[in-house]
JSON list of C-alpha atoms in Angstrom, two decimals:
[
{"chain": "C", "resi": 1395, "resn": "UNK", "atom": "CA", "xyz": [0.00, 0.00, 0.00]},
{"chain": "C", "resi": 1396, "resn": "UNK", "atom": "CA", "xyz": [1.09, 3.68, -0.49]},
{"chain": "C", "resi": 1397, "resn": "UNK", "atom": "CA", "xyz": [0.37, 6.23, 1.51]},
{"chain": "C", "resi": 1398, "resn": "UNK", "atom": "CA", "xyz": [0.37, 9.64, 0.00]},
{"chain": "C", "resi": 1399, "resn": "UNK", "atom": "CA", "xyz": [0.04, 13.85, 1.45]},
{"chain": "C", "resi": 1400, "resn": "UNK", "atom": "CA", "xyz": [0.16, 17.01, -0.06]},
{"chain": "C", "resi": 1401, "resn": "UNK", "atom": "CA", "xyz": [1.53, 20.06, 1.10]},
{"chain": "C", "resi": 1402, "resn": "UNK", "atom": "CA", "xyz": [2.04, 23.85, -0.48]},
{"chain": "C", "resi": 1403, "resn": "UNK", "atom": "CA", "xyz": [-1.74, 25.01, -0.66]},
{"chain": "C", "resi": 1404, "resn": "UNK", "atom": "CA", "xyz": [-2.52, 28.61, 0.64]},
{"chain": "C", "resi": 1405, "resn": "UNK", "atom": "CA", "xyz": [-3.86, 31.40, -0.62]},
{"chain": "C", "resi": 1406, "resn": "UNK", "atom": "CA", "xyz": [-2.77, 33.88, -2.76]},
{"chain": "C", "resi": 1407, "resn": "UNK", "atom": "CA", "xyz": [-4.29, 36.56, -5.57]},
{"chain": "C", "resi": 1408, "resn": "UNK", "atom": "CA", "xyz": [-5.08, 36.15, -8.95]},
{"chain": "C", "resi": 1409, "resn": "UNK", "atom": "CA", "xyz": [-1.53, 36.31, -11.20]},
{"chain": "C", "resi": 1410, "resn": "UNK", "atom": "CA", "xyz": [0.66, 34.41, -8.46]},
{"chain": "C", "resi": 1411, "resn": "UNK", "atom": "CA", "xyz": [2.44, 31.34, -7.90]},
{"chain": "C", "resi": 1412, "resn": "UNK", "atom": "CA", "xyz": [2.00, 28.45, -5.88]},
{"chain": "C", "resi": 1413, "resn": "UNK", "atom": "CA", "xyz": [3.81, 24.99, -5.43]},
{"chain": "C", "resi": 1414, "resn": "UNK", "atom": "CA", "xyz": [2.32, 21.79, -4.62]},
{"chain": "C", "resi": 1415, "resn": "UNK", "atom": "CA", "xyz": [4.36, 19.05, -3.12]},
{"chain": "C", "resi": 1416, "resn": "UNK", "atom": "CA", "xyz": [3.04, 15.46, -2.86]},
{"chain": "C", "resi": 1417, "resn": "UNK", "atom": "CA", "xyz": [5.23, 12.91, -0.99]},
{"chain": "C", "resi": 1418, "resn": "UNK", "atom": "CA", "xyz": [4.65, 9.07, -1.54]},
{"chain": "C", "resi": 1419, "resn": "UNK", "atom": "CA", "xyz": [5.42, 6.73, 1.24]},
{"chain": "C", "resi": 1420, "resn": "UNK", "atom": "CA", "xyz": [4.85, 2.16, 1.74]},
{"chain": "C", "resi": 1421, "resn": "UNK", "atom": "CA", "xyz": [5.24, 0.41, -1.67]},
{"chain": "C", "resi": 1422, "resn": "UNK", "atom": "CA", "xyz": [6.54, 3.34, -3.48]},
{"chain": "C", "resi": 1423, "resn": "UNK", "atom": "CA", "xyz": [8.27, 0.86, -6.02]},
{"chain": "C", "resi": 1424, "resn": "UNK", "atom": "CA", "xyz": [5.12, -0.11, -7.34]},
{"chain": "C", "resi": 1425, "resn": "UNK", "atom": "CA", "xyz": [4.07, 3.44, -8.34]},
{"chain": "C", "resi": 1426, "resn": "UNK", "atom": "CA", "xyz": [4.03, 3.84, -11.85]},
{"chain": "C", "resi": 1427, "resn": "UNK", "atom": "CA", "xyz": [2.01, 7.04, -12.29]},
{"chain": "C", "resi": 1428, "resn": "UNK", "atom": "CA", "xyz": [0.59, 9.54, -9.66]},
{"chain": "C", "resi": 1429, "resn": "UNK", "atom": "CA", "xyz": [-1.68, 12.52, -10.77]},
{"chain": "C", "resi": 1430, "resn": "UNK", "atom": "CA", "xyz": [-3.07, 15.90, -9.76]},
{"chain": "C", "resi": 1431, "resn": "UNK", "atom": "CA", "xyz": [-6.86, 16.55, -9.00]},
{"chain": "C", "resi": 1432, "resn": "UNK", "atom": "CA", "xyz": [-8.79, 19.09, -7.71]},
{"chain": "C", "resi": 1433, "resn": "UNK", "atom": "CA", "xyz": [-12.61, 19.57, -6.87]},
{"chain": "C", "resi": 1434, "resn": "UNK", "atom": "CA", "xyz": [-14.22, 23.29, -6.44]},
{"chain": "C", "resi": 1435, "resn": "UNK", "atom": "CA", "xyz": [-17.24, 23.15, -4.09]},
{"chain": "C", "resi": 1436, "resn": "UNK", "atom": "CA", "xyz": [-20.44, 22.03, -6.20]},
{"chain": "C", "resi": 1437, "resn": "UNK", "atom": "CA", "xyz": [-18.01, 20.61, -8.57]},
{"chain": "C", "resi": 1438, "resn": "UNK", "atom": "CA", "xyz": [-17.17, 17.39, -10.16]},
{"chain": "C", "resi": 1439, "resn": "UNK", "atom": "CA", "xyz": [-13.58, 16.15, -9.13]},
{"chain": "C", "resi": 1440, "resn": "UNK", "atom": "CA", "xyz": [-10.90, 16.67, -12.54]},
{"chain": "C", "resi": 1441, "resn": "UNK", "atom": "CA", "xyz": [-8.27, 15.52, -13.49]},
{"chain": "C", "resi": 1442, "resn": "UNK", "atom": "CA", "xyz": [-5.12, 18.67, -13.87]},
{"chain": "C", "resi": 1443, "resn": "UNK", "atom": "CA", "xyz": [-2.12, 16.80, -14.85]},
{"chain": "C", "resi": 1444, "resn": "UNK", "atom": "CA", "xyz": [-0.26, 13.11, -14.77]},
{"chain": "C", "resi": 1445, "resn": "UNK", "atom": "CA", "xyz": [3.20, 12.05, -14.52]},
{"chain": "C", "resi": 1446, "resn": "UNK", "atom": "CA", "xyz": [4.60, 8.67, -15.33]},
{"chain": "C", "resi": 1447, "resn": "UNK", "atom": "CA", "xyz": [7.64, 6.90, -14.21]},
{"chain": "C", "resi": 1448, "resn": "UNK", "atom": "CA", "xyz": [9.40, 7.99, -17.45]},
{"chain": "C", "resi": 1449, "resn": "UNK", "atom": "CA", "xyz": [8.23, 11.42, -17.21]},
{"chain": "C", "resi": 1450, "resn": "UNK", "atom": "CA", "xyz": [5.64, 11.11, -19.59]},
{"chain": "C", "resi": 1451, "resn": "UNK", "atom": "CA", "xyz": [2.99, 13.89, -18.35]},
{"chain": "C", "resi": 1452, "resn": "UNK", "atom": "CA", "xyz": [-0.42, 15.34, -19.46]},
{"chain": "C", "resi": 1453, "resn": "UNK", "atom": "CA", "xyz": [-2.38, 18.08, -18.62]},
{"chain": "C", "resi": 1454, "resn": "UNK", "atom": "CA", "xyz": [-5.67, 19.25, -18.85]},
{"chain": "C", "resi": 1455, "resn": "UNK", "atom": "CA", "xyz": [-6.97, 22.08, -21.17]},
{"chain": "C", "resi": 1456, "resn": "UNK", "atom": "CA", "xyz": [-7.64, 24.70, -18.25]},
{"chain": "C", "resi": 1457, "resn": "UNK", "atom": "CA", "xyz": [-4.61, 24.18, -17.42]},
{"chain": "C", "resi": 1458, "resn": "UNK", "atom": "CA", "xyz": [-2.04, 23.71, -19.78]},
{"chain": "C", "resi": 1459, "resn": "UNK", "atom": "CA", "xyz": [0.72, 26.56, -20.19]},
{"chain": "C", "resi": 1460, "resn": "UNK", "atom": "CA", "xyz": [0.17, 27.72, -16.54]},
{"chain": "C", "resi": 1461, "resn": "UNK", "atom": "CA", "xyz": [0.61, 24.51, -14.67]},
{"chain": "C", "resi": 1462, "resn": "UNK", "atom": "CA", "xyz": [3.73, 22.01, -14.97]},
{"chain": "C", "resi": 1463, "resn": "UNK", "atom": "CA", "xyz": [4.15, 18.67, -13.00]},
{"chain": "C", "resi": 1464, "resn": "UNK", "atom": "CA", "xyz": [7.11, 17.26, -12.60]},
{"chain": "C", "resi": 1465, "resn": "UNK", "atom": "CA", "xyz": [9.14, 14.47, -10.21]},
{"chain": "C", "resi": 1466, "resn": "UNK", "atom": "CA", "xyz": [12.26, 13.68, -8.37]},
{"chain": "C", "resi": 1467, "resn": "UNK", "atom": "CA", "xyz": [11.50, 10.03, -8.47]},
{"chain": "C", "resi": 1468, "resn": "UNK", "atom": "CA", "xyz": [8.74, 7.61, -8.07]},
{"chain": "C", "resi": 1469, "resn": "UNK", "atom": "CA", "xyz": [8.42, 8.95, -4.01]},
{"chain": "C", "resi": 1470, "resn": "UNK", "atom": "CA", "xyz": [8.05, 12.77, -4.94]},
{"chain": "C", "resi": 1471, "resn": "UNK", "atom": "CA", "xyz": [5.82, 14.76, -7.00]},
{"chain": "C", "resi": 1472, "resn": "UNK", "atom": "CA", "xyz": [5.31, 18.67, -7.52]},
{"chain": "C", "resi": 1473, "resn": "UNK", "atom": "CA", "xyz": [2.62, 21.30, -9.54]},
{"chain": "C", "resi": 1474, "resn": "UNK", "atom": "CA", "xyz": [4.21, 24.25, -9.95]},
{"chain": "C", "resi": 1475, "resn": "UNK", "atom": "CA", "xyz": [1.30, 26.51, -10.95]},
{"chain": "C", "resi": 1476, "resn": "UNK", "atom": "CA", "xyz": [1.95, 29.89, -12.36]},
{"chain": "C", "resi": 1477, "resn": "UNK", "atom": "CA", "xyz": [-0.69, 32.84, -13.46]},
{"chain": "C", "resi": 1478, "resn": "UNK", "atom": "CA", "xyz": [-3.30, 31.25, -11.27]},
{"chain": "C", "resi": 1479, "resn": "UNK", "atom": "CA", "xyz": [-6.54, 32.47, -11.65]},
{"chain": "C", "resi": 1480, "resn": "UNK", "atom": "CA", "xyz": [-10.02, 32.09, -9.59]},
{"chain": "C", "resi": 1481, "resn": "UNK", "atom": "CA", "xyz": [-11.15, 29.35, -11.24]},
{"chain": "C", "resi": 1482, "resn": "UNK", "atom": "CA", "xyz": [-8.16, 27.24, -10.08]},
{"chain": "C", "resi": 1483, "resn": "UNK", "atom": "CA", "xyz": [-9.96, 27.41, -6.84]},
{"chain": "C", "resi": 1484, "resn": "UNK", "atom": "CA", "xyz": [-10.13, 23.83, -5.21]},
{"chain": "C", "resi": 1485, "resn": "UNK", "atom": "CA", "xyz": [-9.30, 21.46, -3.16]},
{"chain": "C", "resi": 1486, "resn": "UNK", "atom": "CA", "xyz": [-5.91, 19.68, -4.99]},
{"chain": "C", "resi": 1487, "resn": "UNK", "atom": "CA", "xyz": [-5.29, 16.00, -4.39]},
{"chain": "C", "resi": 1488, "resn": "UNK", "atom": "CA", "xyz": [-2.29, 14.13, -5.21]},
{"chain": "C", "resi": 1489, "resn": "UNK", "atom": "CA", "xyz": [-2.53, 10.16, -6.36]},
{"chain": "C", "resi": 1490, "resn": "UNK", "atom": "CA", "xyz": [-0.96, 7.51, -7.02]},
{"chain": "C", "resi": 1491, "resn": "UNK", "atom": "CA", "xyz": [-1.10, 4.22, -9.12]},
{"chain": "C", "resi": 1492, "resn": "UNK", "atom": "CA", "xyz": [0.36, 1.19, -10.06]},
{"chain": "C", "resi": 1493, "resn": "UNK", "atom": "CA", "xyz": [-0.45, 1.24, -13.45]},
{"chain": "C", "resi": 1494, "resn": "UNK", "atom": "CA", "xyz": [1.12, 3.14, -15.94]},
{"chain": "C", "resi": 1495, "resn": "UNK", "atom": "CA", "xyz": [-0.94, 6.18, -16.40]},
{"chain": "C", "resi": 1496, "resn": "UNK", "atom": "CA", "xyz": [-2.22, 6.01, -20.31]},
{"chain": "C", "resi": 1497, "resn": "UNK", "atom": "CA", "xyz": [-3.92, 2.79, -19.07]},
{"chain": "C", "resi": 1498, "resn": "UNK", "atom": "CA", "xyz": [-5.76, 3.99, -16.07]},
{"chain": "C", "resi": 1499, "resn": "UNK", "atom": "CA", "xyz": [-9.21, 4.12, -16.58]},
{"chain": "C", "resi": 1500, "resn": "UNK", "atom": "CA", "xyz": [-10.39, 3.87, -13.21]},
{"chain": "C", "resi": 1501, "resn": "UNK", "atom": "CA", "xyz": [-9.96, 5.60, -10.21]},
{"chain": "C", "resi": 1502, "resn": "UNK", "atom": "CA", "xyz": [-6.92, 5.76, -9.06]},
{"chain": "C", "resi": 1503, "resn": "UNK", "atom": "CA", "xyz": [-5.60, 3.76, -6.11]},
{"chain": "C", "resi": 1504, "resn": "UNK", "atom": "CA", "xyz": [-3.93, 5.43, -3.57]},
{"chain": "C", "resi": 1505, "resn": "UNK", "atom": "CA", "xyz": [-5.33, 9.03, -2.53]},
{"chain": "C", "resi": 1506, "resn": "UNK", "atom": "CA", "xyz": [-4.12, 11.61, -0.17]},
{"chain": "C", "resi": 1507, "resn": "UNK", "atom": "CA", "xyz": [-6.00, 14.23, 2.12]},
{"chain": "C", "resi": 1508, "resn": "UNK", "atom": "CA", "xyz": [-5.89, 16.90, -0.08]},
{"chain": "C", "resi": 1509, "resn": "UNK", "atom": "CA", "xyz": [-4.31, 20.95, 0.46]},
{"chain": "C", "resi": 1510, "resn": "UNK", "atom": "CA", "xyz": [-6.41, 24.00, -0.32]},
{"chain": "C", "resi": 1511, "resn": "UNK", "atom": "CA", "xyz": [-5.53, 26.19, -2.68]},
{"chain": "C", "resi": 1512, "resn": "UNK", "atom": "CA", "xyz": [-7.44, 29.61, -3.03]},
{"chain": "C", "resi": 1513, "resn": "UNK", "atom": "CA", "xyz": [-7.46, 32.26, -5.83]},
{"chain": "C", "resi": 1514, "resn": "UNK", "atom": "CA", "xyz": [-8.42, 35.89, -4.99]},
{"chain": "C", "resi": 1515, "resn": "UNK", "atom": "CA", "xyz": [-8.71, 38.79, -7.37]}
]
């Protein structure tokens, strides 16, 4: 099993910066991919971005251009998020699997608590 928790969410105005950190702990060998959600209150949980064990990412639409994941290894995972605007309001949550991401269809496995990030203008 891996246990997984997120760190870096505050608050700041629309424009800035912000860094997520998501640190993977347990079985971390087994991670192949670990991901980047978020859900806005009211709001359907979505997908922002996906790394691989080969560094293989994807983003999503919103946020592509403004948001970059990236990893030091399999245990460590950041989303550097630039020109954030109010609609990046959300809860984020990191993730991880076992699969390799471009075959997850499903939920993924392990999930962590979740850090707040909010977006003032």
């Amino acid at each position: 099993q891996v246990q997984v928790v997120e760190s870096g969410g505050d608050s700041v105005q629309v424009g800035g910066s912000l860094r997520l950190s998501c640190a993977a702990s347990g079985f971390t060998s087994s991670i192949y991919c670990m991901g980047w959600f978020r859900q806005a209150p009211g709001k359907e949980r979505e997908e922002v971005a996906t790394i691989d064990y080969d560094g293989k990412t994807t983003y999503a639409d919103s946020v592509k251009g403004r948001f970059t994941i990236s990893h030091d290894n399999a245990e460590k995972v950041y989303l550097q998020m630039n020109n954030l605007k109010p609609e990046d309001t959300a809860m984020y949550y990191c993730a991880a699997d076992d699969r390799w991401c471009e075959l997850i269809t499903s939920e993924f496995l392990d999930w962590g608590q979740g850090t707040q990030v909010t977006v003032s203008s």
